[in-house]
Every structure is written in C-alpha cells, then in structure tokens.
GROMACS .gro file of N, CA and C in nm:
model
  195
    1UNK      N    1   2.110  -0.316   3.076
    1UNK     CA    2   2.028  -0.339   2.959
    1UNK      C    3   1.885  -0.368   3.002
    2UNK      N    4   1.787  -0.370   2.890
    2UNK     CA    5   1.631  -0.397   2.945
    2UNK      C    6   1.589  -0.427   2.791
    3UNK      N    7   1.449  -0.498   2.830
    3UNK     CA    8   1.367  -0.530   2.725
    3UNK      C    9   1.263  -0.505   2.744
    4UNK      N   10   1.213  -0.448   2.603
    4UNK     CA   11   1.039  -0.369   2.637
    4UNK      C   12   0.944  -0.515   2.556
    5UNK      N   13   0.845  -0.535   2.578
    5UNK     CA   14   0.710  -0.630   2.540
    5UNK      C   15   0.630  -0.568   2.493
    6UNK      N   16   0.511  -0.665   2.438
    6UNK     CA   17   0.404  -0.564   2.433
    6UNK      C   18   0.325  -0.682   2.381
    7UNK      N   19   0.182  -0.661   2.403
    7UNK     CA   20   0.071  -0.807   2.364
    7UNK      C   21  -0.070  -0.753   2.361
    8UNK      N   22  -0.123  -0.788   2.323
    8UNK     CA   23  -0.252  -0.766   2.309
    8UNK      C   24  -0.397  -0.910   2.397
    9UNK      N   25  -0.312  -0.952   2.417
    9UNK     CA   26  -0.357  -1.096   2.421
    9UNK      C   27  -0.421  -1.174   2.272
   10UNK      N   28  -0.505  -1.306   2.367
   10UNK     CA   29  -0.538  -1.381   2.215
   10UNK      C   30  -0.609  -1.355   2.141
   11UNK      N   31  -0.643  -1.390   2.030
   11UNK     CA   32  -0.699  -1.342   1.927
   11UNK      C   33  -0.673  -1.226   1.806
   12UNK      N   34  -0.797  -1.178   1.759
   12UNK     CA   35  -0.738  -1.079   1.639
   12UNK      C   36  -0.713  -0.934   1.725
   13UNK      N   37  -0.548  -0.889   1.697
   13UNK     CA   38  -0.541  -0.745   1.730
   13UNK      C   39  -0.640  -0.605   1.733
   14UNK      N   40  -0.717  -0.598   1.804
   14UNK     CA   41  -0.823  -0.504   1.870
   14UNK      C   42  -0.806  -0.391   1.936
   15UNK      N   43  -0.723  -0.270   1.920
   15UNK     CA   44  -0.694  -0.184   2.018
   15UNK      C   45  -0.765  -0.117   2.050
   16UNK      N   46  -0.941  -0.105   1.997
   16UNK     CA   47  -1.071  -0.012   2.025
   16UNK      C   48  -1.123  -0.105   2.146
   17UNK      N   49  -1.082  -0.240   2.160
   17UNK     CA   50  -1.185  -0.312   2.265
   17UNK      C   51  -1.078  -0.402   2.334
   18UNK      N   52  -0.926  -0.414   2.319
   18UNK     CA   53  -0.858  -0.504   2.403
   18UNK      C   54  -0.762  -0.372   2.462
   19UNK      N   55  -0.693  -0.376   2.612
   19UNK     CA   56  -0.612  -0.315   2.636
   19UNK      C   57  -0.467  -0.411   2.597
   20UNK      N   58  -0.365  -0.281   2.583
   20UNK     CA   59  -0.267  -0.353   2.520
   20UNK      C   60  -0.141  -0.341   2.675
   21UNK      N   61  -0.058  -0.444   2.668
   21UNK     CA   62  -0.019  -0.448   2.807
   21UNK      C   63   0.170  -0.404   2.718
   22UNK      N   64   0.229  -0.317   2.814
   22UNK     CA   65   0.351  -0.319   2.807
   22UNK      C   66   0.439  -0.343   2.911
   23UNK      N   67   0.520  -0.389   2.831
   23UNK     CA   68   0.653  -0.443   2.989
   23UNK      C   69   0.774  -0.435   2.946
   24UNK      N   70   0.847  -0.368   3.084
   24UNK     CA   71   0.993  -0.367   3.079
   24UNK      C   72   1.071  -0.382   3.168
   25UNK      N   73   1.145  -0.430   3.122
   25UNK     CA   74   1.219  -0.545   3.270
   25UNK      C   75   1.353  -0.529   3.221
   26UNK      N   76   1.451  -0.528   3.356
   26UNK     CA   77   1.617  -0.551   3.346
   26UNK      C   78   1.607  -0.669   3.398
   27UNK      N   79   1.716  -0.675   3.472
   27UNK     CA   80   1.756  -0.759   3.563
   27UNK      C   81   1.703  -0.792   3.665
   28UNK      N   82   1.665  -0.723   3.727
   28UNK     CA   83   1.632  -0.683   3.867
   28UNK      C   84   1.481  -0.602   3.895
   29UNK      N   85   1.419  -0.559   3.821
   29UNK     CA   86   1.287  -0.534   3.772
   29UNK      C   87   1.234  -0.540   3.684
   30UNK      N   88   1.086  -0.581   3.723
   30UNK     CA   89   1.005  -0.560   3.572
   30UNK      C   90   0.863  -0.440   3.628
   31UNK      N   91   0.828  -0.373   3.513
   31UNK     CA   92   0.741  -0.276   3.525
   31UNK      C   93   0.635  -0.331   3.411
   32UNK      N   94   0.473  -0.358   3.444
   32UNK     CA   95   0.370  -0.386   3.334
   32UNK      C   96   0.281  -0.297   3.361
   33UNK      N   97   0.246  -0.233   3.236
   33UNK     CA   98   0.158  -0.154   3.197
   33UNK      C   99   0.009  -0.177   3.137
   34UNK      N  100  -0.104  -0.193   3.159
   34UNK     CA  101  -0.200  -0.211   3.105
   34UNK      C  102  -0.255  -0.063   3.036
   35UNK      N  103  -0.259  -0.037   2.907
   35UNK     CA  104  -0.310   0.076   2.849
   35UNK      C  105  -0.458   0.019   2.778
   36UNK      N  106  -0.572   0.112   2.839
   36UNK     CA  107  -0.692   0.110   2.710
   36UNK      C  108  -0.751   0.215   2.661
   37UNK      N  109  -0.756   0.213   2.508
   37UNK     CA  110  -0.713   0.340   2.468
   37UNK      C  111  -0.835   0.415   2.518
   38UNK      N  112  -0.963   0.403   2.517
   38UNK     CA  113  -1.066   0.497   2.570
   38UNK      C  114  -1.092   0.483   2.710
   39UNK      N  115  -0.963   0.480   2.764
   39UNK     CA  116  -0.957   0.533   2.902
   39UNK      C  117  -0.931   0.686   2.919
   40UNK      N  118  -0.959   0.716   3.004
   40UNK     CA  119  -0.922   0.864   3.062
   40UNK      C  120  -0.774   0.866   3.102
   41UNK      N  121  -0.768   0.972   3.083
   41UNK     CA  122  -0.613   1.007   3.066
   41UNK      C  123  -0.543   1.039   3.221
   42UNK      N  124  -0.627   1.043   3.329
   42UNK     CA  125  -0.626   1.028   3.420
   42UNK      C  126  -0.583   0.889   3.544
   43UNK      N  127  -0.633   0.797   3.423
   43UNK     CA  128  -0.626   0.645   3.506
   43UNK      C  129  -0.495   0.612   3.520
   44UNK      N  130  -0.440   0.535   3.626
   44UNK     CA  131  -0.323   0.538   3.659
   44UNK      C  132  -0.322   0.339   3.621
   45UNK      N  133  -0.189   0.390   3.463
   45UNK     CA  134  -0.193   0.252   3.399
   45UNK      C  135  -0.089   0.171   3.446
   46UNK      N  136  -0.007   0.226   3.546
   46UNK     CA  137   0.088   0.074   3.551
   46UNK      C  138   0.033  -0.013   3.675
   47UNK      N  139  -0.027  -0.112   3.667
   47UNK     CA  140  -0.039  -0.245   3.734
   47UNK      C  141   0.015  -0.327   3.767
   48UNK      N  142   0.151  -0.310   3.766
   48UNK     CA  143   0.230  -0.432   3.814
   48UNK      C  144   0.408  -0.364   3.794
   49UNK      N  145   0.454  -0.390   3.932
   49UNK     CA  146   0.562  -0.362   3.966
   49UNK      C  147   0.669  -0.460   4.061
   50UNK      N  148   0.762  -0.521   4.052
   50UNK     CA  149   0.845  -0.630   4.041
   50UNK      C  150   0.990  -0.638   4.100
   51UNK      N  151   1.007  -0.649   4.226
   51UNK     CA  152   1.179  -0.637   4.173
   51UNK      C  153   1.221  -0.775   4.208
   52UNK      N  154   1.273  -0.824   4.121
   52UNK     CA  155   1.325  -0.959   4.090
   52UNK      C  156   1.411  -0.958   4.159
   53UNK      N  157   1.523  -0.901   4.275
   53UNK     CA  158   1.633  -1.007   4.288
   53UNK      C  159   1.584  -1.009   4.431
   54UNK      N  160   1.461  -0.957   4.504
   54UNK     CA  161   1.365  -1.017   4.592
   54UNK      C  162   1.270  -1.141   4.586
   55UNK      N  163   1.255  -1.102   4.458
   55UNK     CA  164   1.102  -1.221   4.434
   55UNK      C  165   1.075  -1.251   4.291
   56UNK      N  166   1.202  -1.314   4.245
   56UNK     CA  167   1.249  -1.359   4.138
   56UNK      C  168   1.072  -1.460   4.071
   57UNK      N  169   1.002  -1.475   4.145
   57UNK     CA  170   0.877  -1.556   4.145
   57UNK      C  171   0.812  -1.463   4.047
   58UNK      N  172   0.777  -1.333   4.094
   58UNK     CA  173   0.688  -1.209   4.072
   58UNK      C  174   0.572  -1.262   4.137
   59UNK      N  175   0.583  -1.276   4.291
   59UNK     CA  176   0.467  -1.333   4.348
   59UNK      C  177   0.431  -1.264   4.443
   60UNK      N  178   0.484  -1.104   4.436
   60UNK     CA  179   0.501  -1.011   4.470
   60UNK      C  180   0.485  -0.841   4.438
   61UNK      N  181   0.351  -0.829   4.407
   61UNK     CA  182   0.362  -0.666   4.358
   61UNK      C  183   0.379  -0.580   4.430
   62UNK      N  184   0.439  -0.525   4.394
   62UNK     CA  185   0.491  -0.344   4.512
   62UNK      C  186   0.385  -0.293   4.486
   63UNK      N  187   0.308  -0.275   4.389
   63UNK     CA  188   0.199  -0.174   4.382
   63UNK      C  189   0.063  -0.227   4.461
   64UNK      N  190   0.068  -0.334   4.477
   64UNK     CA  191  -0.057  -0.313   4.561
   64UNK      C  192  -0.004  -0.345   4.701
   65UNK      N  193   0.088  -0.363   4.772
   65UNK     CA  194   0.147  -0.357   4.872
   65UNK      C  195   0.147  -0.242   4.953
   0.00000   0.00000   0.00000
C-alpha cells in the first residue's frame, strides 16, 4: 500500500507563485516532488528520495548522494 500528499505550504493557496510539493511513500520509501508550474518542462522535479528501512530518519537523500 502507499499514500500520496500534497501541500502548498503556508498561507493562501498560490499555484502561479508557490511550488506545490508531492509525496509518496510505502513502507519502505518515500519519493517528494517539488512542481512549479512555470517551470520548464525540462527541470528535473523530484528532490527528494528516501528509503526508510535504511534511514527511517530521512536524514538521507539518494538523490543527492
């Protein structure tokens, strides 16, 4: 099983000027996405990659590793 997220951060919902972050995680990983929409379609949006039954912390990203 898994669960997807999704946030904008604080304040009033803005999707022309806030990126909106998505996440999905099992057990054993989580994957976060930072999307902004007048980005280029080119930019490579996932920022954060996780596998929890290593580093249950997430004090640990694979992606910039």
């Amino acid at each position: 099983s898994y669960t997807i997220s999704e946030h904008l951060g604080r304040g009033l919902c803005d999707f022309e000027r806030k990126p909106l972050h998505l996440c999905v995680r099992t057990k054993t990983h989580k994957l976060v996405v930072q999307k902004r929409i007048d980005a280029s379609p080119d930019v490579n949006d996932c920022t954060e990659f996780y596998d929890l039954s290593s580093a249950p912390d997430e004090q640990h990203n694979l992606l910039r590793h």
